[in-house]
GROMACS .gro file of C-alpha atoms in nm:
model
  230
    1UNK     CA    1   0.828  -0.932   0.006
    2UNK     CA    2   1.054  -1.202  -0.059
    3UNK     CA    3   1.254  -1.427   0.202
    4UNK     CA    4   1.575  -1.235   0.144
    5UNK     CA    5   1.387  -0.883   0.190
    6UNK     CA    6   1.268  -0.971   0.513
    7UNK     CA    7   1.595  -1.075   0.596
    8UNK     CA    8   1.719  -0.741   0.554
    9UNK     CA    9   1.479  -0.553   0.696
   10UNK     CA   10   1.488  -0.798   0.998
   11UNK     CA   11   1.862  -0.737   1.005
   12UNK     CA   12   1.818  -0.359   1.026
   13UNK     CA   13   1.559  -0.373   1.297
   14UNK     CA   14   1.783  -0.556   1.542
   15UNK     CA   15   2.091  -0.344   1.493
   16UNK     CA   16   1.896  -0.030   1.534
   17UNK     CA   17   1.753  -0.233   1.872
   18UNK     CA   18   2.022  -0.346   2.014
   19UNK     CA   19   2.321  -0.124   1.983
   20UNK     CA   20   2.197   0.160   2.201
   21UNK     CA   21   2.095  -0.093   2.453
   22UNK     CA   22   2.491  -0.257   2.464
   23UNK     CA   23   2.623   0.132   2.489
   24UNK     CA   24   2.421   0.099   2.835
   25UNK     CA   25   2.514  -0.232   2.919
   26UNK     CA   26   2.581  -0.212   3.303
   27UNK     CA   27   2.425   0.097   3.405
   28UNK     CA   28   2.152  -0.091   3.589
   29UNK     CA   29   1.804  -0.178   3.518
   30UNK     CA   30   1.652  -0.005   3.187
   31UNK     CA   31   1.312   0.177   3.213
   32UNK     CA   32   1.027  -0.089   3.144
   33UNK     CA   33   0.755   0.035   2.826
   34UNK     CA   34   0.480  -0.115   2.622
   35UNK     CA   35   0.437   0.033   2.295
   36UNK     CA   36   0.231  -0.133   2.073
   37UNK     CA   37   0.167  -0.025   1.664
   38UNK     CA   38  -0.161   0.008   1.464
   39UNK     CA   39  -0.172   0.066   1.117
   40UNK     CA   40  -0.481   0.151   0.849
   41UNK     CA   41  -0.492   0.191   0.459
   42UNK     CA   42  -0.729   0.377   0.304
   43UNK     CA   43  -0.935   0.340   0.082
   44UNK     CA   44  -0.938  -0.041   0.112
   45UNK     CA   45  -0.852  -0.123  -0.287
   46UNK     CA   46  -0.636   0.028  -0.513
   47UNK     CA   47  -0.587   0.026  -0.860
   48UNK     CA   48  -0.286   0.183  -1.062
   49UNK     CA   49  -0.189   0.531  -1.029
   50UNK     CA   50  -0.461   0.561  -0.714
   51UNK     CA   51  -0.353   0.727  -0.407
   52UNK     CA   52  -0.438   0.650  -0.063
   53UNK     CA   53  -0.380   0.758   0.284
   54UNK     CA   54  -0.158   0.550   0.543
   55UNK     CA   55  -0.260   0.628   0.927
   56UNK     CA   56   0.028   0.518   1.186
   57UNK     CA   57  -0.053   0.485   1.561
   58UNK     CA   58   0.162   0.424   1.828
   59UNK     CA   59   0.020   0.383   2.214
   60UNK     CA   60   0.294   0.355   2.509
   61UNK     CA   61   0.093   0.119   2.792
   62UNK     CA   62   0.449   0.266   2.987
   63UNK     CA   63   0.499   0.233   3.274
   64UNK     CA   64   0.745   0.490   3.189
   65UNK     CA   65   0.777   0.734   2.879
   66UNK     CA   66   0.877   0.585   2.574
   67UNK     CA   67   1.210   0.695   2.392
   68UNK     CA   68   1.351   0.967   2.629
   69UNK     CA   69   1.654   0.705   2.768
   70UNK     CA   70   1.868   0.863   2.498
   71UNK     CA   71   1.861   1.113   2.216
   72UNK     CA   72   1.730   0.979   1.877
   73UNK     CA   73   1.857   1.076   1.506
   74UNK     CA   74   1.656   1.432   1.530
   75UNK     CA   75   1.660   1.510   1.927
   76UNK     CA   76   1.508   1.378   2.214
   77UNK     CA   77   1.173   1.443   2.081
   78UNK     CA   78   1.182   1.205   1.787
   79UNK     CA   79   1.353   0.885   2.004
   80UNK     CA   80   1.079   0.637   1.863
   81UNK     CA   81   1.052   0.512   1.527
   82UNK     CA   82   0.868   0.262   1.282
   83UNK     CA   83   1.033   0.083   0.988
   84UNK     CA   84   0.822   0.047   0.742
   85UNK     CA   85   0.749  -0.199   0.458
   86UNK     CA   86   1.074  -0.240   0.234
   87UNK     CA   87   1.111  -0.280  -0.125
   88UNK     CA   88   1.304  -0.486  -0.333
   89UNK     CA   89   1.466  -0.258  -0.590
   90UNK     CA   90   1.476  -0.380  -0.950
   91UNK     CA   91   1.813  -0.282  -1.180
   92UNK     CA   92   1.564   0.026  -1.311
   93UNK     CA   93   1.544   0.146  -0.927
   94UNK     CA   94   1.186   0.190  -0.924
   95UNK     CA   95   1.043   0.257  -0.560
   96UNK     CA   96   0.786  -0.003  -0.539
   97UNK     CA   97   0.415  -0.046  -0.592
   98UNK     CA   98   0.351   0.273  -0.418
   99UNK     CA   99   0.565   0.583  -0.333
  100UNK     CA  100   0.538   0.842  -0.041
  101UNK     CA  101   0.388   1.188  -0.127
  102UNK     CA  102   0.680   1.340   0.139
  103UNK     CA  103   0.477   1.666   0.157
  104UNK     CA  104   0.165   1.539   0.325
  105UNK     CA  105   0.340   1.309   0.618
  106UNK     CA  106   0.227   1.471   0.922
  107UNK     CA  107   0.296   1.381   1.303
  108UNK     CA  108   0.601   1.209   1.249
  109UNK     CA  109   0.934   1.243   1.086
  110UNK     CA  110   0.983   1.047   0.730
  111UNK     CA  111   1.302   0.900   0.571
  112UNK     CA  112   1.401   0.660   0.358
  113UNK     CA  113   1.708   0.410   0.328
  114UNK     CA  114   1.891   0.258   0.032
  115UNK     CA  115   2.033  -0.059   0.230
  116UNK     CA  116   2.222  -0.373   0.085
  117UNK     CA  117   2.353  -0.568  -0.110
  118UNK     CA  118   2.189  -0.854   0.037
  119UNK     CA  119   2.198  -1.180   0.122
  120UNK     CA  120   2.380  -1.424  -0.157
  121UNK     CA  121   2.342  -1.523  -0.452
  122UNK     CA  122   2.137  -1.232  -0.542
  123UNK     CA  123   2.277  -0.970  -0.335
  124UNK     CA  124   2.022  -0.735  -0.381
  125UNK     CA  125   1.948  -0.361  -0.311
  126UNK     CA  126   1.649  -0.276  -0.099
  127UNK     CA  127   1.490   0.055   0.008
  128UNK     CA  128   1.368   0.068   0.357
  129UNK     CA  129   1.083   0.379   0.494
  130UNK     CA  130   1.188   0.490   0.857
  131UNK     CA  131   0.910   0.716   1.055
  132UNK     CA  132   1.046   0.886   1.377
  133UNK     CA  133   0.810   0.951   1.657
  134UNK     CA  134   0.767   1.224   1.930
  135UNK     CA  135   0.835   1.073   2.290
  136UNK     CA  136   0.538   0.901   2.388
  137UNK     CA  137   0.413   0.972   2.782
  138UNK     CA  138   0.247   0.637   2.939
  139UNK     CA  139  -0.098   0.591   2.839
  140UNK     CA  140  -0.060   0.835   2.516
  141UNK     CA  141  -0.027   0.826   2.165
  142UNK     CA  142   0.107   0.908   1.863
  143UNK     CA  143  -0.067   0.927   1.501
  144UNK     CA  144   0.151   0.991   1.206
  145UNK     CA  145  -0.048   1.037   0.873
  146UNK     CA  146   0.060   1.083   0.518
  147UNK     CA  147  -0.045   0.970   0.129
  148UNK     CA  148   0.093   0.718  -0.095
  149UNK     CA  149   0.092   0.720  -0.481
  150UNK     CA  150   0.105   0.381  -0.680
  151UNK     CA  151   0.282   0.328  -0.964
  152UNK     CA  152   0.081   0.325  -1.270
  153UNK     CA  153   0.174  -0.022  -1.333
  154UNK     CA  154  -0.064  -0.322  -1.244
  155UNK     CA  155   0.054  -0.525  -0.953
  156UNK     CA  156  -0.097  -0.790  -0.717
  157UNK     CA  157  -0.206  -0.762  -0.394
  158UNK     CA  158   0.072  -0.740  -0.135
  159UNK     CA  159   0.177  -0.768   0.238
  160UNK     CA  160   0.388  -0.512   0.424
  161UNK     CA  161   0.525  -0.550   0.728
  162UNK     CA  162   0.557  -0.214   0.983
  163UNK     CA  163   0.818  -0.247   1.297
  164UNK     CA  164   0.813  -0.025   1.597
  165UNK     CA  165   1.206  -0.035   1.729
  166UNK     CA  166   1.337   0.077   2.090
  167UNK     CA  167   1.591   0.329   1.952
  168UNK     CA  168   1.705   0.388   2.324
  169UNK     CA  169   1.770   0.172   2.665
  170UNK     CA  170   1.430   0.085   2.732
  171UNK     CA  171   1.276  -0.264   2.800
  172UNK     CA  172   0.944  -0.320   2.624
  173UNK     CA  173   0.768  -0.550   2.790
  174UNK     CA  174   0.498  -0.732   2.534
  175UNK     CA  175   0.749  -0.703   2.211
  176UNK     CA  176   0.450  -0.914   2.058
  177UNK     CA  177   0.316  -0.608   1.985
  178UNK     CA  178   0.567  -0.421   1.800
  179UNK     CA  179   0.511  -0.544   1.434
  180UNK     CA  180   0.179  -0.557   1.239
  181UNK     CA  181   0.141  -0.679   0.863
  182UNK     CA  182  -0.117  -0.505   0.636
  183UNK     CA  183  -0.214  -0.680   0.310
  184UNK     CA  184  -0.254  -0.414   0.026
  185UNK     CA  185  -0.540  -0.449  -0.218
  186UNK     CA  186  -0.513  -0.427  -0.569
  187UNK     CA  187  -0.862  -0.381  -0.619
  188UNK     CA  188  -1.061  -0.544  -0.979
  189UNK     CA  189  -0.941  -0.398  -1.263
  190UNK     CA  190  -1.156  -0.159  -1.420
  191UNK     CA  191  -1.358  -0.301  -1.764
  192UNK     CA  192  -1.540  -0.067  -1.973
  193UNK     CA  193  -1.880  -0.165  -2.084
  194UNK     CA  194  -1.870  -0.300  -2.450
  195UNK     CA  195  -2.031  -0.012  -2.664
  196UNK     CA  196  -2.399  -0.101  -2.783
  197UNK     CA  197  -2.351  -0.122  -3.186
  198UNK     CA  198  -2.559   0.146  -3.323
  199UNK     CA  199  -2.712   0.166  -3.705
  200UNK     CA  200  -2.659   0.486  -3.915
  201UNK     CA  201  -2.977   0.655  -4.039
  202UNK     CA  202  -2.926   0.499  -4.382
  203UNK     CA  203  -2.924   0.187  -4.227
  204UNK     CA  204  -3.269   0.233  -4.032
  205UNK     CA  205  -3.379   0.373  -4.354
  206UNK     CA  206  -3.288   0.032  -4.553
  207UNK     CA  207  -3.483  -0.158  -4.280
  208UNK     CA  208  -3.772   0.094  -4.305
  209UNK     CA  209  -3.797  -0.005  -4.654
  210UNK     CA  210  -3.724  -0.359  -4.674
  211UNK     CA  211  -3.989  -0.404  -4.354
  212UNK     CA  212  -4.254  -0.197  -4.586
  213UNK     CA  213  -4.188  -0.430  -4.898
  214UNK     CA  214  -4.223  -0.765  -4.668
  215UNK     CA  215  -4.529  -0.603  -4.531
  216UNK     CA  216  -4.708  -0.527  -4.878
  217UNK     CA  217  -4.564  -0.873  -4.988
  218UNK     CA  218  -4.726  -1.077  -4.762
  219UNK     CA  219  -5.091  -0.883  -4.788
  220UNK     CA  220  -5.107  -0.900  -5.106
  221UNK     CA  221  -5.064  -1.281  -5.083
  222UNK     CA  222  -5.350  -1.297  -4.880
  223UNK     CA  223  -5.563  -1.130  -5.065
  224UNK     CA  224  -5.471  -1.353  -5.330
  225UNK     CA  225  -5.500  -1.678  -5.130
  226UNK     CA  226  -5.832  -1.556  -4.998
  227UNK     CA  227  -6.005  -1.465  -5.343
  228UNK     CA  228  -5.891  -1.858  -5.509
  229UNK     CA  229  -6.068  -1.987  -5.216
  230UNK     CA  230  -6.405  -1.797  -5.261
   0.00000   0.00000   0.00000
C-alpha cells in the first residue's frame, strides 16, 4: 500500500470518527471504551489462485458497551466497525491480490467502498472493505470470519492495515489499540521436479548389444594376449 493509499484510507477513518462525535458536541461527557482488534490469516502462505480464511476479533475492555451511543449504518446492533486493508485500483479495476468470497463472512456485516480520486498528481481510485460489528458488552467479544480468493496472478508479499473506528460518541481510551498490520505471504513458488530422461526399449536394446560386443571384444583379446605369452 502506497503513501497516497494510506492517505485515503487514513482520511476515511477520521471522518467516519469524528463526525458523530461533533453531532454530540456539548451533550456532556461521552461513555469511556477500550476496544482493541486482533486479526489472523490462514494458512500462513499463499500462492496464486489459493484461498484462505481471515479471522477478525474485537474485545471491548469497556467500561461501558461499545457502539450503542448512536445507531450505526444497519441499526443499533451493528454500531462498530473495522476498515479493512484498501486497494489501489488499476485502470482495469481489478480488486486486488485477493478478493472476498461475500458468501462465507460470518459474525459481522461486509461492504465494500469505491472511494477517490485521490491525492494529486495521480488522483487515484481506491476500494476500501468495511466490516460492521454487533454492540460489544464490556469484557466481550466479537469474531467475524470469512474466506478470501487471490487472484491468479503472482504478487509479492504484502502488508494490510485493519482499523477499528468509534462510529458513535464514545471515548476509547487506549486508541493504540485500534489498528493492527498483517503482512500477507506469498509463499515459494511451486517448481516441478525436472522429469528423469528415460530410454525407449530400442534404445536399451542398442546398449544391450553394443555392451555384449565390447564384452566379447575385450575376452577375446585376452585370450589372445595370454596364448603369445605362453
Amino acid at each position: 500500500m502506497n503513501r497516497g493509499h494510506q492517505w485515503l484510507v487514513r482520511s476515511l477513518a477520521i471522518c467516519a470518527a469524528v463526525l458523530p462525535q461533533l453531532a454530540y458536541a456539548g451533550t456532556g461527557a461521552w461513555p469511556q471504551i477500550d476496544v482493541s482488534i486482533a486479526v489472523s490469516v490462514t494458512p500462513s502462505a499463499f500462492q496464486p489462485g489459493d484461498r484462505g480464511t481471515v479471522t477478525l476479533t474485537l474485545h471491548n475492555a469497556g467500561p461501558t458497551a461499545a457502539g450503542v451511543a448512536q445507531p450505526g449504518p444497519f441499526g443499533d446492533q451493528f454500531a462498530n466497525y473495522v476498515i479493512g486493508p484498501g486497494f489501489r485500483l488499476p485502470t482495469t479495476w481489478d480488486w486486488g491480490p485477493f478478493d472476498i468470497l461475500w458468501s462465507t463472512v460470518s459474525g459481522c456485516v461486509a461492504t465494500y467502498d469505491v472511494i477517490g480520486p485521490g491525492p494529486p498528481p495521480d488522483f487515484f481510485f481506491a476500494l476500501v472493505f468495511q466490516f460492521y460489528f454487533e454492540v460489544i458488552p464490556p469484557g466481550e467479544s466479537r469474531v467475524c470470519t470469512f474466506d478470501i480468493q487471490f487472484l491468479q496472478e503472482p504478487f509479492e508479499t504484502f502488508e494490510t492495515r485493519w482499523s477499528y473506528t468509534i462510529s458513535a460518541a464514545q471515548e476509547d481510551t487506549n486508541p493504540a489499540n485500534n489498528e493492527v498490520f498483517y503482512t500477507i505471504v506469498a509463499g515459494e513458488p511451486y517448481v516441478p521436479p525436472e522429469p528423469v530422461p528415460s530410454l525407449s526399449r530400442w534404445t536399451l536394446m542398442g546398449l544391450a548389444i553394443g555392451l555384449s560386443v565390447l564384452a566379447f571384444a575385450h575376452r577375446r583379446r585376452c585370450g589372445m594376449w595370454g596364448a603369445s605369452h605362453r
